[in-house]
Short mmCIF file of N, CA and C in Angstrom, two decimals:
data_model
loop_
_atom_site.label_atom_id
_atom_site.label_comp_id
_atom_site.label_asym_id
_atom_site.label_seq_id
_atom_site.Cartn_x
_atom_site.Cartn_y
_atom_site.Cartn_z
N MET A 1 32.43 91.02 -23.91
CA MET A 1 31.60 92.04 -23.29
C MET A 1 30.34 92.20 -24.12
N THR A 2 29.21 92.27 -23.49
CA THR A 2 27.95 92.39 -24.21
C THR A 2 27.42 93.81 -24.10
N ALA A 3 26.64 94.19 -25.12
CA ALA A 3 26.02 95.51 -25.11
C ALA A 3 24.90 95.53 -24.09
N PRO A 4 24.58 96.71 -23.55
CA PRO A 4 23.47 96.77 -22.59
C PRO A 4 22.17 96.39 -23.27
N LEU A 5 21.27 95.80 -22.51
CA LEU A 5 19.98 95.39 -23.06
C LEU A 5 19.11 96.62 -23.28
N PRO A 6 18.47 96.71 -24.46
CA PRO A 6 17.61 97.86 -24.71
C PRO A 6 16.31 97.73 -23.94
N SER A 7 15.70 98.85 -23.66
CA SER A 7 14.39 98.80 -23.01
C SER A 7 13.41 99.54 -23.89
N ALA A 8 12.19 99.04 -23.93
CA ALA A 8 11.15 99.69 -24.71
C ALA A 8 10.57 100.84 -23.90
N ARG A 9 10.13 100.55 -22.70
CA ARG A 9 9.59 101.53 -21.77
C ARG A 9 9.69 100.96 -20.37
N PRO A 10 9.76 101.80 -19.35
CA PRO A 10 9.76 101.26 -17.99
C PRO A 10 8.48 100.47 -17.75
N ALA A 11 8.58 99.41 -16.98
CA ALA A 11 7.42 98.56 -16.70
C ALA A 11 6.41 99.30 -15.84
N GLN A 12 5.15 99.11 -16.15
CA GLN A 12 4.05 99.66 -15.37
C GLN A 12 3.49 98.54 -14.50
N ALA A 13 3.00 98.86 -13.33
CA ALA A 13 2.44 97.85 -12.44
C ALA A 13 1.22 97.18 -13.06
N PHE A 14 1.14 95.88 -12.96
CA PHE A 14 0.00 95.06 -13.34
C PHE A 14 -0.32 95.04 -14.84
N ASP A 15 0.57 95.46 -15.68
CA ASP A 15 0.34 95.41 -17.13
C ASP A 15 1.01 94.16 -17.69
N TYR A 16 0.64 93.01 -17.13
CA TYR A 16 1.33 91.76 -17.46
C TYR A 16 1.19 91.33 -18.90
N ASP A 17 0.14 91.74 -19.60
CA ASP A 17 -0.05 91.30 -20.98
C ASP A 17 1.02 91.85 -21.91
N HIS A 18 1.71 92.88 -21.51
CA HIS A 18 2.69 93.50 -22.37
C HIS A 18 4.09 93.54 -21.76
N GLN A 19 4.33 92.72 -20.75
CA GLN A 19 5.63 92.72 -20.08
C GLN A 19 6.33 91.38 -20.28
N TYR A 20 7.62 91.49 -20.53
CA TYR A 20 8.44 90.30 -20.76
C TYR A 20 9.73 90.42 -19.97
N VAL A 21 10.17 89.31 -19.37
CA VAL A 21 11.50 89.26 -18.77
C VAL A 21 12.46 89.05 -19.93
N SER A 22 13.43 89.93 -20.05
CA SER A 22 14.38 89.84 -21.16
C SER A 22 15.68 89.21 -20.70
N PHE A 23 16.34 88.56 -21.65
CA PHE A 23 17.64 87.97 -21.38
C PHE A 23 18.40 87.79 -22.68
N LEU A 24 19.71 87.66 -22.54
CA LEU A 24 20.58 87.41 -23.69
C LEU A 24 21.05 85.98 -23.66
N THR A 25 21.04 85.37 -24.82
CA THR A 25 21.62 84.05 -25.00
C THR A 25 22.33 84.08 -26.34
N ALA A 26 23.64 83.87 -26.32
CA ALA A 26 24.47 83.92 -27.52
C ALA A 26 24.28 85.24 -28.27
N GLY A 27 24.12 86.33 -27.53
CA GLY A 27 23.98 87.65 -28.13
C GLY A 27 22.60 87.98 -28.65
N GLN A 28 21.67 87.05 -28.58
CA GLN A 28 20.30 87.27 -29.06
C GLN A 28 19.42 87.74 -27.91
N LEU A 29 18.67 88.82 -28.13
CA LEU A 29 17.75 89.33 -27.13
C LEU A 29 16.47 88.51 -27.19
N LEU A 30 16.18 87.82 -26.09
CA LEU A 30 15.03 86.93 -26.00
C LEU A 30 14.19 87.33 -24.80
N GLY A 31 12.96 86.82 -24.75
CA GLY A 31 12.14 87.09 -23.59
C GLY A 31 10.99 86.13 -23.46
N ILE A 32 10.42 86.11 -22.26
CA ILE A 32 9.23 85.30 -21.99
C ILE A 32 8.28 86.16 -21.17
N PRO A 33 6.98 85.88 -21.26
CA PRO A 33 6.01 86.67 -20.50
C PRO A 33 6.33 86.66 -19.01
N VAL A 34 6.26 87.84 -18.40
CA VAL A 34 6.63 88.00 -16.99
C VAL A 34 5.76 87.13 -16.08
N ASN A 35 4.51 86.90 -16.46
CA ASN A 35 3.63 86.11 -15.59
C ASN A 35 4.00 84.63 -15.55
N LEU A 36 4.90 84.18 -16.42
CA LEU A 36 5.35 82.79 -16.40
C LEU A 36 6.61 82.60 -15.55
N VAL A 37 7.24 83.70 -15.17
CA VAL A 37 8.50 83.63 -14.44
C VAL A 37 8.23 83.53 -12.95
N GLN A 38 8.78 82.47 -12.36
CA GLN A 38 8.65 82.25 -10.91
C GLN A 38 9.70 83.08 -10.18
N GLU A 39 10.93 83.04 -10.67
CA GLU A 39 12.01 83.83 -10.08
C GLU A 39 13.24 83.77 -10.96
N VAL A 40 14.19 84.65 -10.67
CA VAL A 40 15.47 84.69 -11.37
C VAL A 40 16.55 84.41 -10.33
N LEU A 41 17.46 83.48 -10.67
CA LEU A 41 18.50 83.08 -9.72
C LEU A 41 19.88 83.34 -10.30
N ASN A 42 20.81 83.65 -9.42
CA ASN A 42 22.22 83.70 -9.79
C ASN A 42 22.65 82.30 -10.19
N PRO A 43 23.86 82.15 -10.75
CA PRO A 43 24.33 80.81 -11.10
C PRO A 43 24.20 79.84 -9.93
N GLN A 44 23.76 78.64 -10.22
CA GLN A 44 23.51 77.61 -9.22
C GLN A 44 24.34 76.36 -9.54
N THR A 45 24.52 75.53 -8.54
CA THR A 45 25.15 74.23 -8.75
C THR A 45 24.13 73.32 -9.40
N ILE A 46 24.52 72.74 -10.53
CA ILE A 46 23.62 71.87 -11.28
C ILE A 46 24.22 70.47 -11.30
N THR A 47 23.40 69.49 -10.93
CA THR A 47 23.82 68.10 -10.92
C THR A 47 23.43 67.45 -12.24
N PRO A 48 24.40 66.96 -13.02
CA PRO A 48 24.07 66.32 -14.29
C PRO A 48 23.21 65.08 -14.09
N VAL A 49 22.40 64.78 -15.08
CA VAL A 49 21.55 63.58 -15.06
C VAL A 49 22.08 62.63 -16.14
N PRO A 50 22.56 61.45 -15.74
CA PRO A 50 23.08 60.51 -16.73
C PRO A 50 22.02 60.15 -17.77
N ARG A 51 22.44 60.10 -19.02
CA ARG A 51 21.61 59.67 -20.15
C ARG A 51 20.43 60.60 -20.43
N ALA A 52 20.47 61.82 -19.91
CA ALA A 52 19.41 62.80 -20.20
C ALA A 52 19.64 63.38 -21.60
N ARG A 53 18.60 63.95 -22.15
CA ARG A 53 18.71 64.62 -23.45
C ARG A 53 19.76 65.72 -23.34
N PRO A 54 20.43 66.05 -24.44
CA PRO A 54 21.47 67.09 -24.39
C PRO A 54 20.98 68.45 -23.88
N GLU A 55 19.70 68.77 -24.12
CA GLU A 55 19.15 70.05 -23.69
C GLU A 55 19.00 70.15 -22.17
N ILE A 56 18.97 69.00 -21.50
CA ILE A 56 18.82 68.98 -20.05
C ILE A 56 20.21 69.09 -19.43
N ALA A 57 20.48 70.25 -18.82
CA ALA A 57 21.78 70.47 -18.19
C ALA A 57 21.91 69.69 -16.90
N GLY A 58 20.77 69.41 -16.26
CA GLY A 58 20.77 68.66 -15.01
C GLY A 58 19.67 69.14 -14.09
N LEU A 59 19.90 68.93 -12.80
CA LEU A 59 18.91 69.30 -11.78
C LEU A 59 19.53 70.25 -10.78
N LEU A 60 18.70 71.15 -10.25
CA LEU A 60 19.17 72.01 -9.17
C LEU A 60 18.17 71.96 -8.04
N ASN A 61 18.66 72.26 -6.85
CA ASN A 61 17.83 72.23 -5.65
C ASN A 61 17.44 73.66 -5.32
N LEU A 62 16.15 73.95 -5.42
CA LEU A 62 15.62 75.27 -5.12
C LEU A 62 14.81 75.19 -3.84
N ARG A 63 15.47 75.47 -2.70
CA ARG A 63 14.82 75.41 -1.39
C ARG A 63 14.09 74.08 -1.18
N GLY A 64 14.76 72.99 -1.49
CA GLY A 64 14.19 71.67 -1.28
C GLY A 64 13.38 71.13 -2.45
N GLN A 65 13.13 71.95 -3.45
CA GLN A 65 12.39 71.51 -4.64
C GLN A 65 13.38 71.21 -5.75
N ILE A 66 13.22 70.05 -6.39
CA ILE A 66 14.09 69.67 -7.50
C ILE A 66 13.57 70.34 -8.77
N VAL A 67 14.47 71.06 -9.45
CA VAL A 67 14.11 71.82 -10.65
C VAL A 67 14.97 71.33 -11.81
N THR A 68 14.33 71.07 -12.94
CA THR A 68 15.04 70.65 -14.15
C THR A 68 15.64 71.88 -14.83
N ALA A 69 16.94 71.84 -15.08
CA ALA A 69 17.63 72.95 -15.75
C ALA A 69 17.75 72.66 -17.24
N VAL A 70 17.20 73.55 -18.05
CA VAL A 70 17.23 73.41 -19.51
C VAL A 70 18.27 74.38 -20.06
N ASP A 71 19.23 73.85 -20.79
CA ASP A 71 20.27 74.66 -21.41
C ASP A 71 19.68 75.33 -22.64
N LEU A 72 19.43 76.64 -22.56
CA LEU A 72 18.77 77.34 -23.65
C LEU A 72 19.64 77.38 -24.90
N ARG A 73 20.95 77.44 -24.74
CA ARG A 73 21.82 77.42 -25.92
C ARG A 73 21.64 76.10 -26.68
N ARG A 74 21.65 75.00 -25.96
CA ARG A 74 21.47 73.70 -26.64
C ARG A 74 20.06 73.58 -27.21
N ARG A 75 19.06 74.02 -26.45
CA ARG A 75 17.67 73.91 -26.90
C ARG A 75 17.44 74.70 -28.18
N LEU A 76 18.13 75.84 -28.31
CA LEU A 76 17.98 76.69 -29.50
C LEU A 76 19.06 76.42 -30.54
N GLN A 77 19.85 75.39 -30.33
CA GLN A 77 20.91 74.99 -31.25
C GLN A 77 21.90 76.14 -31.51
N LEU A 78 22.34 76.76 -30.42
CA LEU A 78 23.31 77.85 -30.48
C LEU A 78 24.67 77.34 -30.00
N PRO A 79 25.75 78.05 -30.32
CA PRO A 79 27.08 77.61 -29.88
C PRO A 79 27.16 77.50 -28.36
N GLU A 80 27.92 76.53 -27.91
CA GLU A 80 28.11 76.30 -26.47
C GLU A 80 28.99 77.40 -25.88
N LEU A 81 28.79 77.66 -24.61
CA LEU A 81 29.68 78.55 -23.87
C LEU A 81 30.93 77.78 -23.48
N PRO A 82 32.03 78.48 -23.22
CA PRO A 82 33.22 77.76 -22.75
C PRO A 82 32.92 76.99 -21.47
N ARG A 83 33.58 75.87 -21.31
CA ARG A 83 33.37 75.04 -20.13
C ARG A 83 33.64 75.86 -18.87
N GLY A 84 32.76 75.71 -17.89
CA GLY A 84 32.92 76.42 -16.64
C GLY A 84 32.24 77.79 -16.60
N ALA A 85 31.72 78.26 -17.73
CA ALA A 85 31.02 79.55 -17.74
C ALA A 85 29.77 79.44 -16.87
N ARG A 86 29.50 80.45 -16.10
CA ARG A 86 28.35 80.44 -15.18
C ARG A 86 27.22 81.22 -15.82
N ARG A 87 26.02 80.65 -15.74
CA ARG A 87 24.86 81.29 -16.35
C ARG A 87 23.77 81.53 -15.33
N MET A 88 22.94 82.49 -15.64
CA MET A 88 21.80 82.84 -14.79
C MET A 88 20.67 81.84 -15.04
N ASN A 89 19.76 81.79 -14.09
CA ASN A 89 18.61 80.87 -14.15
C ASN A 89 17.32 81.67 -14.14
N VAL A 90 16.50 81.47 -15.15
CA VAL A 90 15.16 82.05 -15.18
C VAL A 90 14.22 80.88 -14.89
N VAL A 91 13.64 80.86 -13.70
CA VAL A 91 12.80 79.74 -13.27
C VAL A 91 11.36 80.02 -13.70
N VAL A 92 10.80 79.06 -14.44
CA VAL A 92 9.42 79.17 -14.92
C VAL A 92 8.61 77.99 -14.40
N ARG A 93 7.33 78.18 -14.34
CA ARG A 93 6.41 77.12 -13.91
C ARG A 93 5.63 76.69 -15.15
N HIS A 94 5.59 75.38 -15.38
CA HIS A 94 4.85 74.83 -16.52
C HIS A 94 4.26 73.49 -16.11
N GLN A 95 2.96 73.35 -16.26
CA GLN A 95 2.24 72.12 -15.93
C GLN A 95 2.62 71.61 -14.54
N ALA A 96 2.52 72.49 -13.56
CA ALA A 96 2.76 72.18 -12.14
C ALA A 96 4.19 71.74 -11.84
N GLU A 97 5.11 72.05 -12.73
CA GLU A 97 6.51 71.70 -12.51
C GLU A 97 7.37 72.93 -12.76
N SER A 98 8.47 73.05 -12.02
CA SER A 98 9.38 74.18 -12.22
C SER A 98 10.54 73.77 -13.11
N PHE A 99 10.93 74.69 -13.98
CA PHE A 99 12.07 74.50 -14.87
C PHE A 99 12.94 75.73 -14.77
N SER A 100 14.24 75.53 -14.88
CA SER A 100 15.17 76.65 -14.92
C SER A 100 15.71 76.75 -16.34
N LEU A 101 15.54 77.92 -16.95
CA LEU A 101 16.13 78.17 -18.26
C LEU A 101 17.49 78.81 -18.03
N LEU A 102 18.55 78.16 -18.50
CA LEU A 102 19.90 78.69 -18.33
C LEU A 102 20.16 79.71 -19.43
N VAL A 103 20.40 80.95 -19.04
CA VAL A 103 20.63 82.04 -19.98
C VAL A 103 21.96 82.71 -19.67
N ASP A 104 22.51 83.42 -20.63
CA ASP A 104 23.81 84.06 -20.43
C ASP A 104 23.72 85.26 -19.49
N GLU A 105 22.67 86.06 -19.67
CA GLU A 105 22.54 87.31 -18.91
C GLU A 105 21.07 87.68 -18.83
N VAL A 106 20.62 88.07 -17.66
CA VAL A 106 19.23 88.50 -17.49
C VAL A 106 19.18 90.02 -17.60
N GLY A 107 18.20 90.50 -18.35
CA GLY A 107 18.03 91.95 -18.52
C GLY A 107 16.93 92.46 -17.60
N GLU A 108 16.20 93.41 -18.10
CA GLU A 108 15.12 94.00 -17.32
C GLU A 108 13.78 93.55 -17.86
N VAL A 109 12.74 93.95 -17.17
CA VAL A 109 11.40 93.69 -17.68
C VAL A 109 11.14 94.73 -18.76
N ILE A 110 10.78 94.25 -19.94
CA ILE A 110 10.50 95.13 -21.07
C ILE A 110 8.99 95.24 -21.24
N ASN A 111 8.52 96.46 -21.30
CA ASN A 111 7.10 96.74 -21.50
C ASN A 111 6.92 97.14 -22.96
N VAL A 112 6.14 96.36 -23.70
CA VAL A 112 5.94 96.63 -25.12
C VAL A 112 4.52 97.13 -25.40
N ALA A 113 3.85 97.65 -24.37
CA ALA A 113 2.50 98.19 -24.57
C ALA A 113 2.54 99.22 -25.69
N GLY A 114 1.55 99.16 -26.56
CA GLY A 114 1.48 100.09 -27.67
C GLY A 114 2.24 99.62 -28.90
N ARG A 115 2.93 98.53 -28.80
CA ARG A 115 3.65 97.96 -29.95
C ARG A 115 2.96 96.66 -30.34
N ALA A 116 2.94 96.39 -31.60
CA ALA A 116 2.31 95.16 -32.08
C ALA A 116 3.36 94.06 -32.21
N MET A 117 3.01 92.88 -31.67
CA MET A 117 3.90 91.73 -31.86
C MET A 117 3.81 91.33 -33.33
N GLN A 118 4.96 91.18 -33.94
CA GLN A 118 5.03 90.76 -35.34
C GLN A 118 5.05 89.24 -35.39
N PRO A 119 4.49 88.67 -36.46
CA PRO A 119 4.55 87.22 -36.58
C PRO A 119 6.00 86.76 -36.73
N VAL A 120 6.21 85.50 -36.47
CA VAL A 120 7.54 84.92 -36.62
C VAL A 120 7.94 85.06 -38.10
N PRO A 121 9.10 85.65 -38.38
CA PRO A 121 9.52 85.81 -39.78
C PRO A 121 9.63 84.46 -40.49
N HIS A 122 9.18 84.42 -41.73
CA HIS A 122 9.21 83.15 -42.47
C HIS A 122 10.64 82.71 -42.76
N THR A 123 11.59 83.62 -42.66
CA THR A 123 12.99 83.28 -42.91
C THR A 123 13.69 82.69 -41.68
N LEU A 124 13.00 82.69 -40.56
CA LEU A 124 13.59 82.16 -39.33
C LEU A 124 13.77 80.65 -39.44
N ASP A 125 14.85 80.16 -38.90
CA ASP A 125 15.14 78.73 -38.89
C ASP A 125 13.91 77.96 -38.37
N PRO A 126 13.52 76.86 -39.03
CA PRO A 126 12.33 76.11 -38.61
C PRO A 126 12.37 75.68 -37.14
N HIS A 127 13.54 75.35 -36.64
CA HIS A 127 13.65 74.95 -35.23
C HIS A 127 13.25 76.13 -34.33
N TRP A 128 13.74 77.32 -34.65
CA TRP A 128 13.39 78.51 -33.87
C TRP A 128 11.92 78.84 -34.02
N LYS A 129 11.39 78.68 -35.22
CA LYS A 129 9.96 78.96 -35.45
C LYS A 129 9.09 78.15 -34.50
N SER A 130 9.49 76.92 -34.25
CA SER A 130 8.68 76.02 -33.43
C SER A 130 8.63 76.43 -31.96
N VAL A 131 9.54 77.29 -31.52
CA VAL A 131 9.58 77.68 -30.10
C VAL A 131 9.42 79.19 -29.90
N THR A 132 8.99 79.89 -30.94
CA THR A 132 8.86 81.34 -30.90
C THR A 132 7.41 81.76 -31.05
N SER A 133 6.97 82.71 -30.22
CA SER A 133 5.60 83.24 -30.32
C SER A 133 5.51 84.41 -31.30
N GLY A 134 6.57 85.19 -31.40
CA GLY A 134 6.58 86.36 -32.28
C GLY A 134 7.77 87.23 -31.94
N VAL A 135 7.84 88.38 -32.59
CA VAL A 135 8.95 89.30 -32.37
C VAL A 135 8.44 90.73 -32.24
N TYR A 136 9.21 91.53 -31.55
CA TYR A 136 8.97 92.97 -31.46
C TYR A 136 10.20 93.66 -32.02
N ARG A 137 9.98 94.71 -32.76
CA ARG A 137 11.10 95.53 -33.25
C ARG A 137 11.36 96.62 -32.21
N LEU A 138 12.52 96.54 -31.57
CA LEU A 138 12.94 97.57 -30.63
C LEU A 138 13.87 98.53 -31.37
N ASP A 139 14.38 99.50 -30.69
CA ASP A 139 15.19 100.53 -31.33
C ASP A 139 16.31 99.98 -32.21
N THR A 140 17.09 99.07 -31.68
CA THR A 140 18.27 98.62 -32.41
C THR A 140 18.27 97.15 -32.78
N GLN A 141 17.29 96.40 -32.33
CA GLN A 141 17.31 94.97 -32.62
C GLN A 141 15.94 94.34 -32.45
N LEU A 142 15.86 93.08 -32.87
CA LEU A 142 14.63 92.31 -32.69
C LEU A 142 14.61 91.69 -31.30
N PHE A 143 13.45 91.69 -30.71
CA PHE A 143 13.22 91.07 -29.40
C PHE A 143 12.36 89.84 -29.67
N VAL A 144 12.94 88.67 -29.53
CA VAL A 144 12.27 87.41 -29.84
C VAL A 144 11.57 86.89 -28.59
N VAL A 145 10.25 86.68 -28.70
CA VAL A 145 9.46 86.17 -27.58
C VAL A 145 9.34 84.66 -27.73
N LEU A 146 9.81 83.94 -26.72
CA LEU A 146 9.78 82.48 -26.76
C LEU A 146 8.44 81.95 -26.26
N ASN A 147 8.03 80.84 -26.82
CA ASN A 147 6.81 80.13 -26.43
C ASN A 147 7.24 79.08 -25.40
N VAL A 148 6.99 79.34 -24.13
CA VAL A 148 7.50 78.48 -23.06
C VAL A 148 6.99 77.04 -23.17
N PRO A 149 5.69 76.79 -23.37
CA PRO A 149 5.26 75.39 -23.50
C PRO A 149 5.97 74.66 -24.64
N ALA A 150 6.14 75.33 -25.78
CA ALA A 150 6.84 74.70 -26.90
C ALA A 150 8.32 74.49 -26.58
N LEU A 151 8.91 75.45 -25.90
CA LEU A 151 10.32 75.37 -25.53
C LEU A 151 10.58 74.18 -24.60
N LEU A 152 9.63 73.93 -23.70
CA LEU A 152 9.81 72.85 -22.72
C LEU A 152 9.30 71.50 -23.21
N HIS A 153 8.71 71.47 -24.40
CA HIS A 153 8.28 70.20 -24.99
C HIS A 153 9.51 69.57 -25.65
N LEU A 154 10.05 68.55 -25.02
CA LEU A 154 11.24 67.89 -25.53
C LEU A 154 10.85 66.51 -26.04
N PRO A 155 10.61 66.41 -27.35
CA PRO A 155 10.14 65.11 -27.89
C PRO A 155 11.15 64.00 -27.75
#
């Protein structure tokens, strides 16, 4: 059972510079800018791709469009979920292509207006540093903002 996701403030209309879609992955509160999110989907059927990188969970069909599903746990080098666990999809658009980020649980839109984004802590794992834009200190925990272009760059 997971704790409820904290909220900074209710979202205000059109304040996209300070709004993030929040989600939990392996108990970590993460987020991406709301303007990068195309949509959020319930668990979907994902077709594995033979010989794909481990981070690529497979492909899903989104109303006739093929979308690459990226396993966020694998991408962030976090423990795997038990086999058969169903995860939510946060669909983002990057370089004219859609990607689905597989997350454990989707939260709410967090508005951090009036709060300063802190730089990535120097103690953060180098792998995480490479895909993180910064952090916000919320009431009870850190809110890690992911850098979507870096996250989707799979060398």
